Amino acid sequence: MVILGINYAPEPTGIAPYTTGLAVGLAARGHDVRVLTGVTHYPAWRRAGEPTTFRAEVDADGVRLRRLDHHVPRTGRGWGRAAMELTFGLQAVTTRWHRPEVILCITPPLLATAMAVARARLTPGAPAVGVLVHDLYSRGVVETGALPRPAARGVRTLESAAFRHADSVAVIHDGLRGDLVRELGVERERIRVIRNWNHVPAPDPAASAAFRAARGWSEDELVVLHAGNIGTKQGLENVVAAAELAARDRLSVRFVLLGDGNQRRRIEAAGAGLPTLEILPPVSEADFPSALGAADVLLVNELPGVAQMAVPSKLTSYFTSGKPILAAAEAAGYTAQEMTASGAGVVVPGGRPELLLAEAVRIGADPVLGAEFGAAGRRYATAMLNSEAALDSYEEWIIELARARGRAVGWPSAH
């Protein structure tokens, strides 16, 4: 099979860990897996500096990995994003696929996915096509205000066509399935729900204590940590405003933004000089659990209006950390749904920094409540976010895709 997705390891956040885990996991189960991916660029939106040979293929943990060169914009928005997806898509549809039985397209990127679906449909004897949906573009451009209405309607039309012409579609949350049926016209019976899994180990208390000490975070201050992308849909101006309130009231609170993204410089400028705000670059994969464990409260913050375009990938690692979670998000959105289902913390409306600060202080001041939230998150991760269960579901789906195209499938049996 071929997996087509622009994000892959060593990118540390977002979709890359899941695409990598899927490819490596299927290869370990005996499947012949080839990945067509892009250059490492996320979340910094700049090339990582790794040596890139045009269309070179290497073996990576049993996966035949081919990186395709493409445009990398300064930010992930607008025409720069479109140019990146188009250049990646052109590379993907003009390279050899080596006659796979199944091609699995990861979206984002939508434009490249649509191009791959079109190639498969126009090629005699083409492979079965599955599309795995992490984010809905048609919702995202509306919820973030990224495009005017006519352009947003065009995105919706393209997304609908790509999904309807695939043999089957998988989504990472049940709410996304409802959107595909109601808004994009995809038949419900052709949609699978396969949840993402936690790919970050639980923190080691000693390592977390050492991380906290190394950063100079004192034991008597409340550390509220937001880990991951610093982009538009995170709406982190809200956190800057909460930090301003904490500084004004001389509260012993430190808001920490750990990560990178296309809005980092703007957020740094907005929060310059605040003693209650710290912005850190991404840490290594080995240190990431320690960073989560070093905080008192873990934060998800979303731009007001962002509700149903995606499920924040950071939640899977947050749940396993054993820490209480505070989410500033829309009450009707997927983040709030996950928080309610898990019982791992509290939700406040986005864009209300005074509520964000008040709830952070309340949770931080009640260690019993914090421990209850942390334990609930771990139970939820164990029950709902299991990697082996997810791989079982993906394997079953891919085998069914191949069989539905009338091929004699010589795949290993599902675990």
Coordinates of C-alpha atoms in Angstrom, one line a residue:
M1 CA 0.0 0.0 0.0
V2 CA 0.9 3.7 -0.4
I3 CA 0.3 6.3 2.2
L4 CA 0.3 9.9 0.8
G5 CA 0.7 12.6 3.5
I6 CA 2.8 15.7 3.6
N7 CA 3.6 15.4 7.4
Y8 CA 5.9 12.7 8.8
A9 CA 8.6 12.1 11.4
P10 CA 10.7 13.8 12.6
E11 CA 8.0 16.5 12.8
P12 CA 7.0 16.3 16.5
T13 CA 3.4 17.5 16.6
G14 CA 0.2 17.6 14.6
I15 CA -0.6 14.8 12.1
A16 CA 3.0 13.6 11.6
P17 CA 3.2 11.3 14.7
Y18 CA 0.0 9.5 13.7
T19 CA 0.9 9.0 10.0
T20 CA 4.3 7.7 11.2
G21 CA 2.8 5.4 13.8
L22 CA 0.3 4.1 11.2
A23 CA 2.9 3.4 8.6
V24 CA 5.5 1.8 11.0
G25 CA 2.8 -0.2 12.8
L26 CA 1.4 -1.7 9.6
A27 CA 4.9 -2.5 8.4
A28 CA 5.6 -4.3 11.6
R29 CA 2.5 -6.4 11.0
G30 CA 3.9 -7.6 7.7
H31 CA 2.4 -5.1 5.3
D32 CA 4.3 -3.7 2.3
V33 CA 4.1 0.0 3.1
R34 CA 5.5 2.9 1.0
V35 CA 5.0 6.5 2.1
L36 CA 5.1 9.6 -0.1
T37 CA 5.7 12.6 2.1
G38 CA 7.1 16.1 2.1
V39 CA 10.1 17.9 3.6
T40 CA 10.2 18.4 7.3
H41 CA 8.7 21.8 8.0
Y42 CA 6.0 21.8 10.7
P43 CA 5.3 23.5 13.0
A44 CA 8.0 26.1 12.3
W45 CA 7.0 26.5 8.7
R46 CA 10.6 26.4 7.5
R47 CA 12.7 23.6 6.2
A48 CA 14.5 21.6 9.0
G49 CA 17.8 21.6 7.2
E50 CA 17.9 17.9 6.6
P51 CA 19.6 16.7 3.4
T52 CA 16.9 16.2 0.7
T53 CA 17.6 14.3 -2.5
F54 CA 14.9 14.8 -5.0
R55 CA 12.5 11.9 -4.8
A56 CA 15.0 9.8 -2.9
E57 CA 13.6 6.6 -1.2
V58 CA 15.0 5.2 2.0
D59 CA 14.0 2.5 4.4
A60 CA 12.8 3.9 7.8
D61 CA 11.7 1.4 10.4
G62 CA 10.5 -1.0 7.7
V63 CA 8.7 1.6 5.7
R64 CA 9.9 2.7 2.2
L65 CA 9.9 6.4 2.6
R66 CA 10.1 8.9 -0.2
R67 CA 10.3 12.6 0.4
L68 CA 9.0 14.9 -2.3
D69 CA 10.3 18.4 -2.6
H70 CA 7.7 21.2 -2.5
H71 CA 7.3 24.8 -1.7
V72 CA 7.3 25.7 2.0
P73 CA 5.6 29.0 2.8
R74 CA 6.4 31.3 5.7
T75 CA 3.0 30.7 7.2
G76 CA 0.4 27.9 6.7
R77 CA -2.2 30.3 5.4
G78 CA -3.5 31.7 2.1
W79 CA -1.8 31.4 -1.2
G80 CA 1.4 30.2 0.3
R81 CA -0.4 27.2 1.8
A82 CA -2.2 26.5 -1.5
A83 CA 1.2 26.7 -3.4
M84 CA 2.7 24.2 -1.0
E85 CA -0.2 21.7 -1.4
L86 CA -0.2 22.1 -5.2
T87 CA 3.5 21.5 -5.6
F88 CA 3.4 18.5 -3.2
G89 CA 0.3 17.2 -5.0
L90 CA 2.0 17.5 -8.4
Q91 CA 5.0 15.6 -7.2
A92 CA 2.7 12.9 -5.7
V93 CA 0.6 12.3 -8.7
T94 CA 3.5 12.3 -11.2
T95 CA 5.7 9.9 -9.2
R96 CA 5.4 6.1 -9.6
W97 CA 3.0 4.4 -7.2
H98 CA 4.3 0.9 -8.0
R99 CA 0.8 -0.6 -8.5
P100 CA -0.3 -0.8 -4.8
E101 CA -3.6 -2.4 -3.9
V102 CA -4.6 0.6 -1.7
I103 CA -3.6 4.2 -1.6
L104 CA -4.4 6.0 1.6
C105 CA -4.5 9.8 1.4
I106 CA -4.1 11.9 4.5
T107 CA -5.9 15.3 4.7
P108 CA -4.7 17.9 5.3
P109 CA -3.4 18.5 2.6
L110 CA -6.7 18.6 0.8
L111 CA -5.5 19.8 -2.6
A112 CA -2.9 16.9 -2.8
T113 CA -5.6 14.5 -1.7
A114 CA -8.0 15.7 -4.3
M115 CA -5.3 15.3 -7.0
A116 CA -4.5 11.8 -5.9
V117 CA -8.1 10.7 -5.9
A118 CA -8.5 12.2 -9.4
R119 CA -5.5 10.3 -10.6
A120 CA -6.8 7.0 -9.2
R121 CA -10.2 7.5 -10.7
L122 CA -8.8 8.3 -14.2
T123 CA -6.3 5.4 -14.2
P124 CA -7.5 2.0 -15.4
G125 CA -6.7 -0.7 -12.8
A126 CA -6.0 1.9 -10.2
P127 CA -5.8 1.0 -6.5
A128 CA -8.6 1.4 -4.0
V129 CA -8.6 4.8 -2.4
G130 CA -9.1 5.6 1.2
V131 CA -9.1 9.1 2.7
L132 CA -8.1 9.7 6.3
V133 CA -9.5 13.0 7.6
H134 CA -7.8 14.8 10.5
D135 CA -9.1 18.4 9.8
L136 CA -12.1 19.6 7.7
Y137 CA -11.0 22.4 5.4
S138 CA -14.5 23.6 4.7
R139 CA -15.1 24.1 8.4
G140 CA -11.7 25.5 9.1
V141 CA -11.8 28.3 6.5
V142 CA -15.2 29.4 7.9
E143 CA -14.3 29.1 11.6
T144 CA -11.0 31.0 11.3
G145 CA -12.2 33.5 8.7
A146 CA -9.4 32.5 6.4
L147 CA -11.3 32.9 3.1
P148 CA -14.3 35.0 1.9
R149 CA -17.6 33.1 1.4
P150 CA -17.3 32.4 -2.4
A151 CA -13.8 30.9 -1.9
A152 CA -15.1 28.9 1.1
R153 CA -17.9 27.5 -1.0
G154 CA -15.3 26.4 -3.6
V155 CA -13.3 24.6 -0.9
R156 CA -16.4 22.9 0.3
T157 CA -17.2 21.7 -3.2
L158 CA -13.6 20.4 -3.7
E159 CA -13.6 18.6 -0.3
S160 CA -17.0 17.0 -1.0
A161 CA -15.9 15.8 -4.4
A162 CA -12.7 14.3 -3.1
F163 CA -14.4 12.4 -0.3
R164 CA -17.3 11.2 -2.4
H165 CA -15.0 9.8 -5.1
A166 CA -12.9 7.9 -2.6
D167 CA -13.8 4.3 -2.0
S168 CA -14.1 4.9 1.8
V169 CA -13.3 7.7 4.3
A170 CA -12.0 7.4 7.9
V171 CA -12.4 10.2 10.4
I172 CA -10.8 10.6 13.9
H173 CA -13.9 11.7 15.7
D174 CA -17.6 10.8 15.4
G175 CA -18.6 14.4 15.0
L176 CA -16.6 14.6 11.8
R177 CA -18.6 11.8 10.4
G178 CA -21.8 13.8 11.0
D179 CA -20.3 16.7 9.1
L180 CA -19.3 14.6 6.1
V181 CA -22.8 13.2 5.9
R182 CA -24.7 16.5 6.4
E183 CA -22.5 19.0 4.8
L184 CA -20.4 17.1 2.2
G185 CA -22.8 14.5 1.0
V186 CA -20.8 11.4 1.8
E187 CA -22.8 8.2 2.5
R188 CA -22.7 7.3 6.1
E189 CA -22.0 3.6 5.4
R190 CA -18.7 4.6 3.6
I191 CA -17.3 6.4 6.7
R192 CA -15.3 4.8 9.5
V193 CA -14.5 6.4 12.8
I194 CA -11.0 5.5 14.0
R195 CA -9.7 7.4 16.9
N196 CA -6.2 8.8 17.2
W197 CA -4.1 7.3 20.0
N198 CA -1.7 8.6 22.6
H199 CA 1.9 8.4 21.4
V200 CA 3.5 10.0 24.4
P201 CA 4.5 8.0 27.5
A202 CA 3.4 9.1 30.9
P203 CA 5.8 11.5 32.6
D204 CA 8.4 10.3 35.1
P205 CA 8.0 12.4 38.2
A206 CA 11.7 12.7 38.9
A207 CA 12.4 13.8 35.3
S208 CA 9.6 16.3 35.5
A209 CA 10.9 17.7 38.7
A210 CA 14.3 18.1 37.1
F211 CA 12.8 19.8 34.1
R212 CA 10.9 22.2 36.3
A213 CA 14.0 23.1 38.3
A214 CA 16.1 23.6 35.2
R215 CA 13.6 26.1 33.8
G216 CA 13.6 28.0 37.1
W217 CA 9.9 27.4 37.8
S218 CA 9.5 27.7 41.6
E219 CA 7.4 25.3 43.6
D220 CA 5.1 28.1 44.8
E221 CA 4.1 29.4 41.4
L222 CA 1.3 27.9 39.3
V223 CA 2.6 26.8 35.9
V224 CA -0.1 26.6 33.1
L225 CA 1.4 25.0 30.0
H226 CA 0.1 25.1 26.5
A227 CA 2.1 22.6 24.3
G228 CA 2.0 22.5 20.5
N229 CA 1.4 24.6 17.5
I230 CA 1.3 28.4 17.9
G231 CA -1.0 29.2 15.0
T232 CA -4.1 31.1 14.1
K233 CA -6.7 28.6 15.3
Q234 CA -5.1 28.4 18.8
G235 CA -6.0 32.1 19.4
L236 CA -3.2 32.5 21.9
E237 CA -3.8 36.3 22.3
N238 CA -6.3 35.0 24.9
V239 CA -3.4 33.6 26.9
V240 CA -1.4 36.7 26.6
A241 CA -4.3 38.7 28.0
A242 CA -4.7 36.2 30.9
A243 CA -1.0 36.6 31.6
E244 CA -1.4 40.4 31.6
L245 CA -4.2 40.1 34.2
A246 CA -2.0 37.8 36.4
A247 CA 0.8 40.3 36.2
R248 CA -1.5 43.2 37.1
D249 CA -2.9 41.4 40.1
R250 CA 0.7 40.2 41.0
L251 CA -0.4 36.5 41.0
S252 CA 2.2 33.8 41.3
V253 CA 1.2 32.3 37.9
R254 CA 3.3 31.5 34.9
F255 CA 1.7 30.8 31.5
V256 CA 4.1 28.8 29.3
L257 CA 3.7 28.4 25.5
L258 CA 5.8 25.5 24.4
G259 CA 6.1 25.1 20.7
D260 CA 6.4 26.9 17.4
G261 CA 4.2 28.0 14.6
N262 CA 3.3 30.8 12.2
Q263 CA 2.0 33.1 14.9
R264 CA 4.9 32.7 17.3
R265 CA 6.6 36.0 16.5
R266 CA 3.4 38.0 16.8
I267 CA 2.5 36.3 20.2
E268 CA 6.1 37.0 21.4
A269 CA 5.7 40.7 20.5
A270 CA 2.3 40.9 22.2
G271 CA 3.6 39.4 25.4
A272 CA 7.1 41.0 25.5
G273 CA 8.1 42.0 29.0
L274 CA 5.4 40.1 30.8
P275 CA 6.9 38.3 33.9
T276 CA 3.9 35.9 33.9
L277 CA 4.4 34.6 30.3
E278 CA 7.2 32.4 28.9
I279 CA 7.5 31.2 25.4
L280 CA 9.7 28.2 24.8
P281 CA 10.8 26.4 21.6
P282 CA 9.8 22.8 21.1
V283 CA 11.6 20.2 23.2
S284 CA 12.9 16.8 22.1
E285 CA 10.6 13.8 21.9
A286 CA 12.4 12.4 25.0
D287 CA 11.9 15.6 27.0
F288 CA 8.3 16.2 26.0
P289 CA 6.7 14.0 28.7
S290 CA 8.8 15.7 31.4
A291 CA 7.6 19.1 30.2
L292 CA 4.0 18.1 30.5
G293 CA 4.7 16.6 34.0
A294 CA 6.5 19.7 35.1
A295 CA 3.3 21.8 34.7
D296 CA 0.5 22.2 37.2
V297 CA -2.3 22.6 34.6
L298 CA -2.3 21.8 30.9
L299 CA -4.0 24.2 28.6
V300 CA -5.9 23.9 25.3
N301 CA -6.8 27.3 23.9
E302 CA -8.8 27.8 20.7
L303 CA -9.8 30.9 18.8
P304 CA -13.4 31.9 19.5
G305 CA -15.6 30.4 16.7
V306 CA -13.3 27.4 16.2
A307 CA -15.4 24.4 17.2
Q308 CA -15.7 21.6 14.7
M309 CA -12.8 21.7 12.2
A310 CA -10.5 19.4 14.1
V311 CA -9.8 17.6 17.4
P312 CA -6.6 19.0 19.0
S313 CA -3.9 16.4 18.8
K314 CA -2.4 17.6 22.1
L315 CA -5.3 16.2 24.0
T316 CA -4.1 12.6 23.5
S317 CA -0.8 13.3 25.3
Y318 CA -2.5 15.6 27.9
F319 CA -4.8 12.8 29.0
T320 CA -1.9 10.4 29.7
S321 CA 0.1 13.0 31.6
G322 CA -2.1 12.7 34.8
K323 CA -2.4 16.5 34.9
P324 CA -5.6 18.5 35.1
I325 CA -6.6 20.1 31.8
L326 CA -8.1 23.5 31.2
A327 CA -9.7 24.2 27.8
A328 CA -10.7 27.6 26.5
A329 CA -13.0 26.5 23.7
E330 CA -16.5 26.6 22.2
A331 CA -19.1 24.7 24.3
A332 CA -20.4 22.9 21.2
G333 CA -17.0 22.0 19.8
Y334 CA -15.1 18.8 19.7
T335 CA -12.6 19.9 22.4
A336 CA -15.4 20.5 24.8
Q337 CA -17.0 17.1 23.9
E338 CA -13.7 15.3 24.6
M339 CA -13.3 17.2 27.9
T340 CA -16.9 16.2 28.9
A341 CA -16.4 12.6 27.9
S342 CA -13.1 12.3 29.7
G343 CA -13.9 14.2 32.9
A344 CA -10.2 15.4 32.8
G345 CA -10.8 19.0 33.5
V346 CA -12.7 22.2 32.9
V347 CA -14.0 24.1 29.9
V348 CA -14.3 27.9 29.8
P349 CA -15.4 30.0 26.8
G350 CA -12.6 31.0 24.4
G351 CA -11.7 34.7 24.3
R352 CA -12.4 35.2 28.1
P353 CA -9.0 35.7 29.7
E354 CA -10.5 36.6 33.1
L355 CA -12.3 33.2 33.2
L356 CA -9.2 31.4 31.9
L357 CA -7.1 32.9 34.7
A358 CA -9.7 32.3 37.4
E359 CA -10.2 28.6 36.6
A360 CA -6.5 28.0 36.3
V361 CA -6.0 29.5 39.8
R362 CA -9.0 27.5 41.2
I363 CA -7.7 24.2 39.8
G364 CA -4.1 24.9 40.9
A365 CA -5.2 25.7 44.4
D366 CA -7.0 22.4 44.8
P367 CA -4.6 19.5 44.6
V368 CA -7.3 16.9 45.3
L369 CA -9.5 18.2 42.4
G370 CA -6.4 18.3 40.2
A371 CA -5.5 14.7 41.0
E372 CA -9.1 13.6 40.3
F373 CA -9.0 15.3 36.8
G374 CA -5.6 13.7 36.1
A375 CA -6.7 10.2 37.0
A376 CA -9.9 10.6 34.9
G377 CA -7.7 11.6 31.9
R378 CA -5.5 8.5 32.2
R379 CA -8.6 6.2 32.5
Y380 CA -10.0 7.8 29.3
A381 CA -6.7 7.4 27.5
T382 CA -6.5 3.7 28.4
A383 CA -10.1 3.0 27.4
M384 CA -10.3 5.1 24.2
L385 CA -6.9 6.0 22.9
N386 CA -5.1 2.6 22.5
S387 CA -2.6 2.4 19.7
E388 CA -3.1 -1.4 19.1
A389 CA -6.8 -1.0 18.9
A390 CA -6.4 1.8 16.4
L391 CA -4.0 -0.3 14.3
D392 CA -6.4 -3.2 14.4
S393 CA -9.1 -0.9 13.0
Y394 CA -6.9 0.6 10.3
E395 CA -5.7 -2.9 9.2
E396 CA -9.3 -4.1 9.0
W397 CA -10.3 -1.0 7.0
I398 CA -7.4 -1.3 4.5
I399 CA -8.0 -5.0 3.9
E400 CA -11.6 -4.3 3.2
L401 CA -10.7 -1.5 0.8
A402 CA -8.5 -3.9 -1.2
R403 CA -11.1 -6.6 -1.3
A404 CA -13.8 -4.2 -2.3
R405 CA -11.8 -3.5 -5.5
G406 CA -12.0 -7.2 -6.4
R407 CA -8.4 -8.1 -5.8
A408 CA -7.0 -11.4 -4.3
V409 CA -5.6 -10.0 -1.1
G410 CA -2.5 -11.7 0.3
W411 CA -2.4 -9.6 3.5
P412 CA -1.6 -10.9 6.9
S413 CA -4.7 -11.6 9.0
A414 CA -5.8 -8.8 11.4
H415 CA -4.6 -9.1 14.9

